[in-house]
Short mmCIF file of C-alpha atoms in Angstrom, two decimals:
data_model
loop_
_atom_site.label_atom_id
_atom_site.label_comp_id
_atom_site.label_asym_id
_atom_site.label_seq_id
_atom_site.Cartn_x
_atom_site.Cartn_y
_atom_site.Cartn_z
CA UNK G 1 279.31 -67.88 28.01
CA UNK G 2 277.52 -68.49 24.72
CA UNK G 3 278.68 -66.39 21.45
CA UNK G 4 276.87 -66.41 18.24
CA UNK G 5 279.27 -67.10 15.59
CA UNK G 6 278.46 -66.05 11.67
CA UNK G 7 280.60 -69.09 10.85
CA UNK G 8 278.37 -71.19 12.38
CA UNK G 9 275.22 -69.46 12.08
CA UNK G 10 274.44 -70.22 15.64
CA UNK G 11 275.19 -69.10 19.52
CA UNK G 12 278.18 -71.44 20.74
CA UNK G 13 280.19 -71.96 24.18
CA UNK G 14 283.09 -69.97 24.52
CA UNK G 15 286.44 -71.53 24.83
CA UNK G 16 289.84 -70.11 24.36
CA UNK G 17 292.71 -71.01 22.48
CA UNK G 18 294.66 -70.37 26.06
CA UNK G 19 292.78 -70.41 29.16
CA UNK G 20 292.32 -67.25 30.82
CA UNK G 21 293.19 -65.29 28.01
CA UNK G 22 291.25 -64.26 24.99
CA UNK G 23 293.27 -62.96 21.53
CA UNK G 24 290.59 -60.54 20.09
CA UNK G 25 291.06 -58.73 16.86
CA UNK G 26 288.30 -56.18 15.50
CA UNK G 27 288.72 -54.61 12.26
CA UNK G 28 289.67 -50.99 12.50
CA UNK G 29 288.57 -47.55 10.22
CA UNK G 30 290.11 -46.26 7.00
CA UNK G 31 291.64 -43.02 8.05
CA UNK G 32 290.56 -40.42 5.77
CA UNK G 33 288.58 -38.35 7.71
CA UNK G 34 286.55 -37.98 11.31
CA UNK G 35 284.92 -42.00 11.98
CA UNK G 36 281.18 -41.25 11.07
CA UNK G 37 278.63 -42.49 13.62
CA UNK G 38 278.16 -46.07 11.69
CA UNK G 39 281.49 -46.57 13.13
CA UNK G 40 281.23 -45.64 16.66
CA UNK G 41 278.82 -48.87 16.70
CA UNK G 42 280.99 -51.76 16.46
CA UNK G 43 283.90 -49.50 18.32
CA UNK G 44 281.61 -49.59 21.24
CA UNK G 45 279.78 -52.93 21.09
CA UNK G 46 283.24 -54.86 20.71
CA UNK G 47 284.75 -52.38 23.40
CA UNK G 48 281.81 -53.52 26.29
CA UNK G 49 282.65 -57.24 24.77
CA UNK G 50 286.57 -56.45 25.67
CA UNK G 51 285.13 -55.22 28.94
CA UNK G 52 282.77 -58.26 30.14
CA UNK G 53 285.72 -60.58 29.43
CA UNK G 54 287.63 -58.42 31.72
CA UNK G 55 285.18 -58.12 34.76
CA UNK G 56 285.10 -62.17 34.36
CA UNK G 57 288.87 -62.27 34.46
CA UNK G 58 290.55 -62.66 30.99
CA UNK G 59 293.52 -61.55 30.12
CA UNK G 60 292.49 -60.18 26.66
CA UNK G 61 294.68 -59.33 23.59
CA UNK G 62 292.71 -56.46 21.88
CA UNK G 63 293.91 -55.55 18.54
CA UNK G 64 292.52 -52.75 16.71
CA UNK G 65 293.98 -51.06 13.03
CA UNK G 66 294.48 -48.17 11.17
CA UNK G 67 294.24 -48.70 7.45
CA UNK G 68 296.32 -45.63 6.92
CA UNK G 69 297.32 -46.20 3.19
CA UNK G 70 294.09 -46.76 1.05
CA UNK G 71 292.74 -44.87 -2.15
CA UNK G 72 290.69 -42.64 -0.18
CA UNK G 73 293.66 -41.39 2.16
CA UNK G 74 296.10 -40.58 -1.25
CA UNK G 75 292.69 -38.97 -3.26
CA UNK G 76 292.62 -36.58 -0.10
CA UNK G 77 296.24 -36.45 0.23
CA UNK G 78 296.52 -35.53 -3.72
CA UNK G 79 293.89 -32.88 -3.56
CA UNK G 80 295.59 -30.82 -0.45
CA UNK G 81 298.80 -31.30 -1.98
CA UNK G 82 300.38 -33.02 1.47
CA UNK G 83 302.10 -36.32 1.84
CA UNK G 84 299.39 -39.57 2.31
CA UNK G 85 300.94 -39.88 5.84
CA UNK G 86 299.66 -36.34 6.53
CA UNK G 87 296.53 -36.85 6.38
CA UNK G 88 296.16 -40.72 7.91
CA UNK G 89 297.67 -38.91 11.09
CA UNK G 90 295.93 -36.27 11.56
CA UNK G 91 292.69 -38.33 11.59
CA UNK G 92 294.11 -41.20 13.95
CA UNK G 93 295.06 -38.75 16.37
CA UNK G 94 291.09 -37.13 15.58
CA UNK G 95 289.84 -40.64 15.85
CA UNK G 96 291.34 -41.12 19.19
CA UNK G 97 290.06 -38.23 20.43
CA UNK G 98 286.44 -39.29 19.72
CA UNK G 99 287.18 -42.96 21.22
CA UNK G 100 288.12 -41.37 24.33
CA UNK G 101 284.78 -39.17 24.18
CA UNK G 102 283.03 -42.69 23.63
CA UNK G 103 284.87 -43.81 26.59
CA UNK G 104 286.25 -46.72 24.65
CA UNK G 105 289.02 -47.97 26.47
CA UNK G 106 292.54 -48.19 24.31
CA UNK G 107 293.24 -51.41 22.85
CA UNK G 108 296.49 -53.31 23.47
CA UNK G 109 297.92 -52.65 19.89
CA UNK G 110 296.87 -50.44 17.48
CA UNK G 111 299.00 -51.34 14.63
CA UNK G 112 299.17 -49.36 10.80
CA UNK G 113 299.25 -50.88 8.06
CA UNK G 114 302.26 -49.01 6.91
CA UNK G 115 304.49 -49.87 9.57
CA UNK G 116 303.24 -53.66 8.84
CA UNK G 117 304.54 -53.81 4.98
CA UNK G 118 307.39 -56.39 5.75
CA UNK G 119 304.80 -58.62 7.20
CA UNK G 120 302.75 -58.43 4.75
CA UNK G 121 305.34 -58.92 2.05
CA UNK G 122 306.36 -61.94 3.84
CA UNK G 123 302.56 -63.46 3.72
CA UNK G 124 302.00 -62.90 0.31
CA UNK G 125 305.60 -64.88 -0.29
CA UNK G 126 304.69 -68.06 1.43
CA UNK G 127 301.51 -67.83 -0.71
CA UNK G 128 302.54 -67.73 -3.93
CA UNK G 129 305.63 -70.03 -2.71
CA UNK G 130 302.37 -72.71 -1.64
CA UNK G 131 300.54 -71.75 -4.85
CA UNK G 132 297.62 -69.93 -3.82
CA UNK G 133 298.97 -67.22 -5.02
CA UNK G 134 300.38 -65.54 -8.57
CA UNK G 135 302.23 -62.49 -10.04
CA UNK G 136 301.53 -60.44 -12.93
CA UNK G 137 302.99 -57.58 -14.85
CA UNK G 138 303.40 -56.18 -11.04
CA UNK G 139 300.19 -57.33 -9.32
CA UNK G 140 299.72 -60.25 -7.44
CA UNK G 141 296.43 -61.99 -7.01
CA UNK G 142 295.47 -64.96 -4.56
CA UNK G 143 293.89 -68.03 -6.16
CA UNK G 144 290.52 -68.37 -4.62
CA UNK G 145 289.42 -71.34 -6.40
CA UNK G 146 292.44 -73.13 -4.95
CA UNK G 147 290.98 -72.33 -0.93
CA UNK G 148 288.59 -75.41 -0.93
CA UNK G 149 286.47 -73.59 1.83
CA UNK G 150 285.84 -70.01 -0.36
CA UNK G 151 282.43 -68.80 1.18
CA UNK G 152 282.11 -70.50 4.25
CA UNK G 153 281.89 -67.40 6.37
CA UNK G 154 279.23 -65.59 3.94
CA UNK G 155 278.19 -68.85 2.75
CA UNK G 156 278.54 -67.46 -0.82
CA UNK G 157 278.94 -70.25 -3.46
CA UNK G 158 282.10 -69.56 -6.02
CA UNK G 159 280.29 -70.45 -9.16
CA UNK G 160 277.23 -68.68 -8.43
CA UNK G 161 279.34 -65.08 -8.11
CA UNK G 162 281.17 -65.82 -11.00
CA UNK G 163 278.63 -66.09 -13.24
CA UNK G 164 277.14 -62.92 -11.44
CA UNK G 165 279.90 -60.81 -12.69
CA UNK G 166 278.78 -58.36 -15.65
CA UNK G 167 281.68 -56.34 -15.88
CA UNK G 168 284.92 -57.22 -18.03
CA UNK G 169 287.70 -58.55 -16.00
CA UNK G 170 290.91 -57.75 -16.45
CA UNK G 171 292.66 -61.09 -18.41
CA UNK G 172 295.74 -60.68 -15.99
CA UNK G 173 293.31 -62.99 -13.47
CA UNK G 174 293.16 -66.49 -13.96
CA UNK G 175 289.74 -66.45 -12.77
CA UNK G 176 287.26 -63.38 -12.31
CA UNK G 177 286.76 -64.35 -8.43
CA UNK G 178 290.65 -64.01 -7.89
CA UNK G 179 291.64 -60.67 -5.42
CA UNK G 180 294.92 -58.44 -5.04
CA UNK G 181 297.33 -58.92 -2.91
CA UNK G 182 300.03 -56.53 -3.80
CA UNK G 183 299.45 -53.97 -6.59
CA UNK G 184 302.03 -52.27 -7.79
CA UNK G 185 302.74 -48.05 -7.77
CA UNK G 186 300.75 -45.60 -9.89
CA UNK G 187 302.36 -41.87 -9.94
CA UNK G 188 301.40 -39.77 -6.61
CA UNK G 189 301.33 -42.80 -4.65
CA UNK G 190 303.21 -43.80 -1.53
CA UNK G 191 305.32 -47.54 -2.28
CA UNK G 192 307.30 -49.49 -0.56
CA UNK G 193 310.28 -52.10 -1.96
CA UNK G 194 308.69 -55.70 -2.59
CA UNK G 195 310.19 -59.03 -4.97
CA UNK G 196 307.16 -57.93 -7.23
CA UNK G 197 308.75 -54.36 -7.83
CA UNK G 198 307.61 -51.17 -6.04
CA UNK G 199 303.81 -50.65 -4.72
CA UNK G 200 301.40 -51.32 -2.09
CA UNK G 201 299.49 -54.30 -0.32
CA UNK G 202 295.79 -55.05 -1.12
CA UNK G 203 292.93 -54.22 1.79
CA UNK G 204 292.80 -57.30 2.88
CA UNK G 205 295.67 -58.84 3.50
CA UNK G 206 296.55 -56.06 6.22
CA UNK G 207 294.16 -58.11 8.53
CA UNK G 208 295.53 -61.45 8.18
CA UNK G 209 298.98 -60.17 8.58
CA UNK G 210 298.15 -58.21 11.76
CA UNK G 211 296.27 -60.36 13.74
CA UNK G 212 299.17 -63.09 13.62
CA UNK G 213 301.57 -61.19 15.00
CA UNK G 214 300.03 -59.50 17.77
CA UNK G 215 297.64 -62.65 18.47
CA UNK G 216 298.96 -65.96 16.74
CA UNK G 217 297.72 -67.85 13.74
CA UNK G 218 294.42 -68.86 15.52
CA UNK G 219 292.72 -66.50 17.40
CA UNK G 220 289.83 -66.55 19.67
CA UNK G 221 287.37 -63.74 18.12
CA UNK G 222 287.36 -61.55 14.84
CA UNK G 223 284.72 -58.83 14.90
CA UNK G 224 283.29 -56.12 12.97
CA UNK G 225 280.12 -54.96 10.99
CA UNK G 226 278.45 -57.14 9.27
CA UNK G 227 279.31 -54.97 5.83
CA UNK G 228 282.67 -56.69 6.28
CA UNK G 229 281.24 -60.30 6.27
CA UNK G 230 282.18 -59.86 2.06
CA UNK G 231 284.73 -60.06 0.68
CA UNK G 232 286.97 -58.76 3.61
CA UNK G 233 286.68 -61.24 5.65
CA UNK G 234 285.75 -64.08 3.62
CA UNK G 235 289.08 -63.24 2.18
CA UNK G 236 291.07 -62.96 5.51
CA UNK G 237 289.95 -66.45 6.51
CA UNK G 238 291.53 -68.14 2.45
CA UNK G 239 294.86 -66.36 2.63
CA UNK G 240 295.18 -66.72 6.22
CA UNK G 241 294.51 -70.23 6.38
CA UNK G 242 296.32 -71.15 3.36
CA UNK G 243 299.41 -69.47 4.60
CA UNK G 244 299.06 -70.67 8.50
CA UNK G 245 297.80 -73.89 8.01
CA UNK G 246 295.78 -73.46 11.02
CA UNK G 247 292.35 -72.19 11.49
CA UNK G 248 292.47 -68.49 11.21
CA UNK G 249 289.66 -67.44 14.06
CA UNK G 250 287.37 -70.25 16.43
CA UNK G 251 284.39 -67.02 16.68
CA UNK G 252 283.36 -64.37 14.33
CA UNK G 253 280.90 -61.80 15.61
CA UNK G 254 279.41 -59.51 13.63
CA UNK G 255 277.15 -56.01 14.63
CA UNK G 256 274.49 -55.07 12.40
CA UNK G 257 273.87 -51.76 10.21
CA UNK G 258 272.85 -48.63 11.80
CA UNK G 259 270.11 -46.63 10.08
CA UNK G 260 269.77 -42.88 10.16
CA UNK G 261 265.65 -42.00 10.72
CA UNK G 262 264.92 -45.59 9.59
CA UNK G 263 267.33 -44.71 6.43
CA UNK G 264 270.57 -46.02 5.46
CA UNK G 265 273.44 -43.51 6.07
CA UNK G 266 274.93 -41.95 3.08
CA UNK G 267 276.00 -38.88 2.00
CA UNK G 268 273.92 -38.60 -0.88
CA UNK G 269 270.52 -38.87 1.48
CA UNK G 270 271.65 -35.88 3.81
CA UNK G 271 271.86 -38.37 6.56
CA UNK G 272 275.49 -38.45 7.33
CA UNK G 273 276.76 -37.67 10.60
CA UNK G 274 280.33 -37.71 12.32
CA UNK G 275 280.84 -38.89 15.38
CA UNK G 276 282.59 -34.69 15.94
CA UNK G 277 279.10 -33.43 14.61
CA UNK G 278 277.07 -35.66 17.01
CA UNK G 279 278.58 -34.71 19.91
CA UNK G 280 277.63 -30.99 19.39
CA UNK G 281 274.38 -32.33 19.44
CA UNK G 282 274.37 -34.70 22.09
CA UNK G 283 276.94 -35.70 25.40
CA UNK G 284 279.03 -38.75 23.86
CA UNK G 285 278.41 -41.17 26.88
CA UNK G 286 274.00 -40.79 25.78
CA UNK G 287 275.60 -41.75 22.52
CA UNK G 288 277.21 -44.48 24.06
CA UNK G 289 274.11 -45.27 25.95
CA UNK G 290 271.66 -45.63 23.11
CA UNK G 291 273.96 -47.76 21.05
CA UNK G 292 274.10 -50.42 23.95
CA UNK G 293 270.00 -50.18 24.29
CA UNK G 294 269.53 -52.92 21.31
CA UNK G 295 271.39 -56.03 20.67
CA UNK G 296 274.37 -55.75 18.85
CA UNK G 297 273.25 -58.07 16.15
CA UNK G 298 269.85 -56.28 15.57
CA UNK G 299 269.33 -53.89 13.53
CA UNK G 300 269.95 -49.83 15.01
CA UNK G 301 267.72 -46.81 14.06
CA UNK G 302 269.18 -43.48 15.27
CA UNK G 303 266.67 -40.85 15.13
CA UNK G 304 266.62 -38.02 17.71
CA UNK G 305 263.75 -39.59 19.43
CA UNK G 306 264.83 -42.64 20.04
CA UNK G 307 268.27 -40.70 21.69
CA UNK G 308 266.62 -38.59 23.36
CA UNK G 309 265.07 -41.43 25.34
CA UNK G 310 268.12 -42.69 26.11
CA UNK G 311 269.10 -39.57 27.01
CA UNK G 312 266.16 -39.55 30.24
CA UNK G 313 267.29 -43.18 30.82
CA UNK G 314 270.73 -42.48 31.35
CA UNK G 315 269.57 -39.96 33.74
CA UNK G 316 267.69 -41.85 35.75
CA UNK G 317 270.44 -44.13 36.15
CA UNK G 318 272.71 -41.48 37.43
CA UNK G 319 270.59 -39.79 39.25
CA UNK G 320 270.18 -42.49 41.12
CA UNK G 321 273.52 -42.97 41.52
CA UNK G 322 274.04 -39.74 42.85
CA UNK G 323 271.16 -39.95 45.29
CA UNK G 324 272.70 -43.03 46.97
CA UNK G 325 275.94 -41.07 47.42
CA UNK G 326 273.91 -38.61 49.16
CA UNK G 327 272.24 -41.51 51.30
CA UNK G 328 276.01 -42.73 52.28
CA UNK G 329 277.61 -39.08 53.17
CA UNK G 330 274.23 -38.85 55.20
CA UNK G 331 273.60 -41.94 56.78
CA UNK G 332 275.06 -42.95 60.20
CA UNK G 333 277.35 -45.76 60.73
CA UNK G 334 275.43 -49.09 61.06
CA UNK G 335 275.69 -52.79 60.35
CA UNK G 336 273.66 -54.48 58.01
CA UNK G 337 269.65 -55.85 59.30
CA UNK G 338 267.84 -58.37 58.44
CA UNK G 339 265.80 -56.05 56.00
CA UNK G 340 268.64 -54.86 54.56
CA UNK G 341 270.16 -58.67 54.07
CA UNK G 342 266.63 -59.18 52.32
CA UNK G 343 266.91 -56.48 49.32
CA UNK G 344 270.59 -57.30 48.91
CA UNK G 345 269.93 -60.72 48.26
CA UNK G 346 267.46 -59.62 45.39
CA UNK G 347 270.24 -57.06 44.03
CA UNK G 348 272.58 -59.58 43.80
CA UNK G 349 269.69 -62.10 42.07
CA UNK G 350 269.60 -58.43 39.75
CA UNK G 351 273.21 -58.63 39.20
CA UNK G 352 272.99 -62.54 38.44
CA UNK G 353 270.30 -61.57 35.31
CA UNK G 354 272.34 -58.40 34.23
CA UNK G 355 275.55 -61.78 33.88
CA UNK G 356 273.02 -64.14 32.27
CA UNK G 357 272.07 -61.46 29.99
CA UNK G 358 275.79 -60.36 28.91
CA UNK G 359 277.10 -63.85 28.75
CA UNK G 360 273.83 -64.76 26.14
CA UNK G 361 275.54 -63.02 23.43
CA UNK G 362 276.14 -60.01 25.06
CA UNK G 363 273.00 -59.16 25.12
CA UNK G 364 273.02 -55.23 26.61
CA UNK G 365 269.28 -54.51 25.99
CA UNK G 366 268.66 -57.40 28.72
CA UNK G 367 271.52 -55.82 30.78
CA UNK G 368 270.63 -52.56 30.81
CA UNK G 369 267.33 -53.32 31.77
CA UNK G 370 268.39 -55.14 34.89
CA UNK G 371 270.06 -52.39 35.72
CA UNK G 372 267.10 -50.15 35.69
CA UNK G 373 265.52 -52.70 38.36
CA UNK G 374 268.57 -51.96 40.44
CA UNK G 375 267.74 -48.48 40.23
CA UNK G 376 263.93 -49.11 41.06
CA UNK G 377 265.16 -51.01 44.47
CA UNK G 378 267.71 -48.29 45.48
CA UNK G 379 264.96 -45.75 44.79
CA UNK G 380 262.57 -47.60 46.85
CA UNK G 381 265.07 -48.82 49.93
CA UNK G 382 268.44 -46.70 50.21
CA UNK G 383 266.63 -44.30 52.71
CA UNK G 384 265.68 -46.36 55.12
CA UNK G 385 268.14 -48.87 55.02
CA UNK G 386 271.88 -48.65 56.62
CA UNK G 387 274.68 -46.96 55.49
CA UNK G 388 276.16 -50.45 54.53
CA UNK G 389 273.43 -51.06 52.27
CA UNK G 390 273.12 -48.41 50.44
CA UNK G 391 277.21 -48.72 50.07
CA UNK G 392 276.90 -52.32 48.69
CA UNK G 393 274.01 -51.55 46.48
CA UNK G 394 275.84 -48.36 44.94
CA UNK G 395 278.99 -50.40 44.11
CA UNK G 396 276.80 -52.94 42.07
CA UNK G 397 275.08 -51.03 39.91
CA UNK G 398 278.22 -48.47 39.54
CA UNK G 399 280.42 -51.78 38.89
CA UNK G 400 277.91 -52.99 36.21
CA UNK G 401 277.63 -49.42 34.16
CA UNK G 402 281.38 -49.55 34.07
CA UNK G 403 281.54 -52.58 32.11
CA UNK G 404 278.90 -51.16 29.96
CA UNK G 405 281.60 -48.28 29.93
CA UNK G 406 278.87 -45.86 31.47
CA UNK G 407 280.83 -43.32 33.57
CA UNK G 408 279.00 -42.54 36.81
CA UNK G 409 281.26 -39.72 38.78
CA UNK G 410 279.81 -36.42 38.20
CA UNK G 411 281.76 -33.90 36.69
CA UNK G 412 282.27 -30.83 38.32
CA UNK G 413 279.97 -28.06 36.55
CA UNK G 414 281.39 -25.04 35.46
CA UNK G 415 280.05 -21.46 36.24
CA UNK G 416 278.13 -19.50 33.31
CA UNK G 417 281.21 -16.90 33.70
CA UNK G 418 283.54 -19.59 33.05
CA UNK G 419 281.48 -21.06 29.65
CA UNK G 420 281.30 -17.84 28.17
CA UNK G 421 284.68 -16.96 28.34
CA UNK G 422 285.79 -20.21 27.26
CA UNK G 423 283.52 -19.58 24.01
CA UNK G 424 285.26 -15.82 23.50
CA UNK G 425 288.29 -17.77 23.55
CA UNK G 426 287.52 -20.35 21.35
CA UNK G 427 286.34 -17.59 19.26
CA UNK G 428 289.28 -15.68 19.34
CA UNK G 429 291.28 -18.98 18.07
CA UNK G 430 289.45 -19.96 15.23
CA UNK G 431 289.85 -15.98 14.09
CA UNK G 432 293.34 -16.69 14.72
CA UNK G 433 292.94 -19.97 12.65
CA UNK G 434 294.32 -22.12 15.83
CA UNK G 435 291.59 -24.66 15.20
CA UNK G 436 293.65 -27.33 17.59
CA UNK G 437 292.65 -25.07 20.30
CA UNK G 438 289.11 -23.64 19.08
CA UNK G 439 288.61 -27.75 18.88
CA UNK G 440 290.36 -28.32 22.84
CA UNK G 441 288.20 -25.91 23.99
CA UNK G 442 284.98 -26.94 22.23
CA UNK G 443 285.49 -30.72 23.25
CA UNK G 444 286.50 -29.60 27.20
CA UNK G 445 283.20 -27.75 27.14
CA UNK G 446 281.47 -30.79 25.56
CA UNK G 447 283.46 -33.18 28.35
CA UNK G 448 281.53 -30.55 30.77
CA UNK G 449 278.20 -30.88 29.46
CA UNK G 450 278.36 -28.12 27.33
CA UNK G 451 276.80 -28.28 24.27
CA UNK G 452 277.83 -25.20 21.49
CA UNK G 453 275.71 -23.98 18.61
CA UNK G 454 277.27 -22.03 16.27
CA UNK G 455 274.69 -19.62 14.34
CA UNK G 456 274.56 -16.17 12.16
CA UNK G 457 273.80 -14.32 15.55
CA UNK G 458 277.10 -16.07 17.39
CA UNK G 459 277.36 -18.56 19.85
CA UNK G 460 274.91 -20.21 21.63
CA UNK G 461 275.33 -22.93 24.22
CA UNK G 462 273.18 -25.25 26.83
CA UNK G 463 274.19 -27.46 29.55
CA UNK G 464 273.28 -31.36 28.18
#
């Protein structure tokens, strides 16, 4: 299995640290409000990564954070006049909730950052004990010139940023390229005890204090968008590896931007979308779908064409899928023939390219396309082959669109009677201002196939 690894800048062989297992840590959202669709990229490329590794029979470690004290999460806190905490659970529980509509599978440890704070404190101790690190007035700031191997990940050279900087630095840093590791309390913000006085850890530090306790000092793969290549995790790899002594991770990997009608998202364009506001729009699992059509490391434009196509590709797949359970209710017993053997062997030479394909860098484009072969040959042979058959050639392709985290049982459809009183309902909640059940009911209906419009005339809905 080849990975391509930004450290390198090139596709290696995969070994573990431990055999049979892989320690896998992918940097999680900052929760301040419902994960916008950028997000859902790298939760579901590194989630179908997690899975492959599975189906080939790792044990894997998957570690996955919430940065639940940040500047965003106390400015929101601050202006509805409710604890920080407040808000970073409410949208964990709401980023969950989309996760599980993305059918990404829960990792082994989601750890907060604020239930991590001794760790952390710890860390930033042996640093400054080591001298990589330094105190002042309250903050504490690691010594990047001192980590001989600053900007090997983003291959950024030290002096060449420095003397980029136009801004005046604040003359508490030795040097303009150091970073925070602690800073200390400002009024209205949550603190915790430290030897530096009260306050808070730096962004970055959360990471490197995570990952080695629920994986170890060196761990096998550290993934997330590419906007994280700088400084996060440029910055991960110095304090880790001056505190461990150890390499910090042996792969990085590394998804690439997702553009919005060949745009990049922002606010200030009109082109940004939840995750919540896409799924009115569109069933999660096409969602899920169309972000596994392109390589992970290429480049992703989401434009309602484009998903819409995926949409009618999905379809086919299932369709098929359902078909072939038709074939097997329908079809006598029988043992396999010698036509039969025949088209198996070339499912199975099918299955062997969707492998090559996800063990090439994961490449899911390839993958998905061998899958649609699959679907051409049980198209063209389930009916008049044996019941066997069409058994083994339906547990294939369903096995392979698991591991792309496609979910192939149908769900049961619900009566028109039943959708429209599930709307008056939700109606009659959100009147009520129960919006944790005008939301149950909205996302049941959307688990359904149900997609809701609300306009100036009422409710409108349509099956996906």
């Amino acid at each position: 299995m080849k990975l391509y690894n930004t450290l390198t800048k090139q596709k290696e062989e995969f070994v573990p640290v431990h055999e049979g297992k892989v320690g896998m840590y992918v940097c999680g959202p900052t929760v301040y409000n419902y994960i916008h669709i950028g997000n859902a990229r790298p939760m579901i490329v590194f989630d179908t990564v997690r899975r492959y590794f599975e189906y080939k029979g790792y044990d894997v470690n998957y570690v996955s954070n919430f940065t639940d004290v940040d500047d965003k999460i106390i400015k929101k806190a601050n202006e509805e006049g409710v604890p920080a905490s407040e808000i970073s659970e409410r949208f964990i529980a709401e980023c969950k909730k989309d996760m599980e509509g993305l059918n990404i599978e829960p990792a082994t440890h989601n750890p907060k950052a604020t239930e991590e704070i001794d760790g952390m404190i710890a860390m930033i101790s042996t640093l400054i004990e080591k001298g990589y690190a330094y105190e002042k007035n309250g903050t504490v700031y690691f010594r990047t010139r001192k980590f001989k191997n600053y900007g090997q990940l983003s291959k950024k050279n030290l002096d060449d940023m420095r003397a980029g900087i136009r801004i005046a630095v604040s003359d508490e840093k030795e040097d303009a390229m150091d970073f925070v590791l602690w800073k200390p309390k400002k009024e209205g913000e949550p603190a915790w005890v430290s030897p530096w006085g009260e306050g808070r850890p730096g962004w970055h530090i959360e990471c490197s204090e995570m990952s080695k306790k629920y994986i170890g000092d060196t761990i096998d793969i550290h993934a997330g968008g590419e906007d994280l290549v700088f400084p996060h995790h440029e910055n991960e790899i110095a304090q880790s590896e001056a505190c461990n002594d150890e390499k910090f991770a042996n792969y990085w990997m590394h998804n690439a931007f997702l553009n919005i009608d060949n745009k990049k998202m922002s606010k200030s364009a009109g082109n940004f979308f939840t995750v919540r506001e896409i799924s009115e729009k569109y069933p999660l699992q096409v969602i899920r779908f169309f972000m596994l059509s392109a390589h992970y490391r290429s480049p992703l434009n989401f434009s309602d064409t484009l998903v819409e196509a995926s949409k009618n590709g999905l379809e086919r797949i299932l369709t098929a899928i359902d078909h072939l359970r038709e074939v097997i209710a329908a079809a006598p017993e029988g043992e396999l023939n010698a036509e039969d053997q025949k088209n198996l062997e070339e499912a199975n030479a099918l299955k062997a390219k969707y492998e090559a394909a996800m063990e090439d860098d994961f490449n899911t484009a390839d993958a998905i396309a061998a899958i649609f072969e699959l679907v051409k040959l049980a198209n063209v042979t389930a009916e008049s082959g044996s019941k066997a058959y069409a058994q083994q050639l339906l547990d294939i392709i369903v096995q392979l669109c698991d591991i792309l985290g496609i979910i192939t049982e149908k769900k049961e459809e619900l009566l028109d009677d039943d959708i429209e009183a599930l709307i008056e309902e939700r109606q009659a909640a959100r009147k009520a201002k129960n919006f944790a059940r005008a939301d149950e009911i909205r996302d049941l209906l959307a688990d359904k196939g149900i997609i809701l419009e609300d306009t100036r005339a009422g409710v409108k809905w349509k099956r996906a």
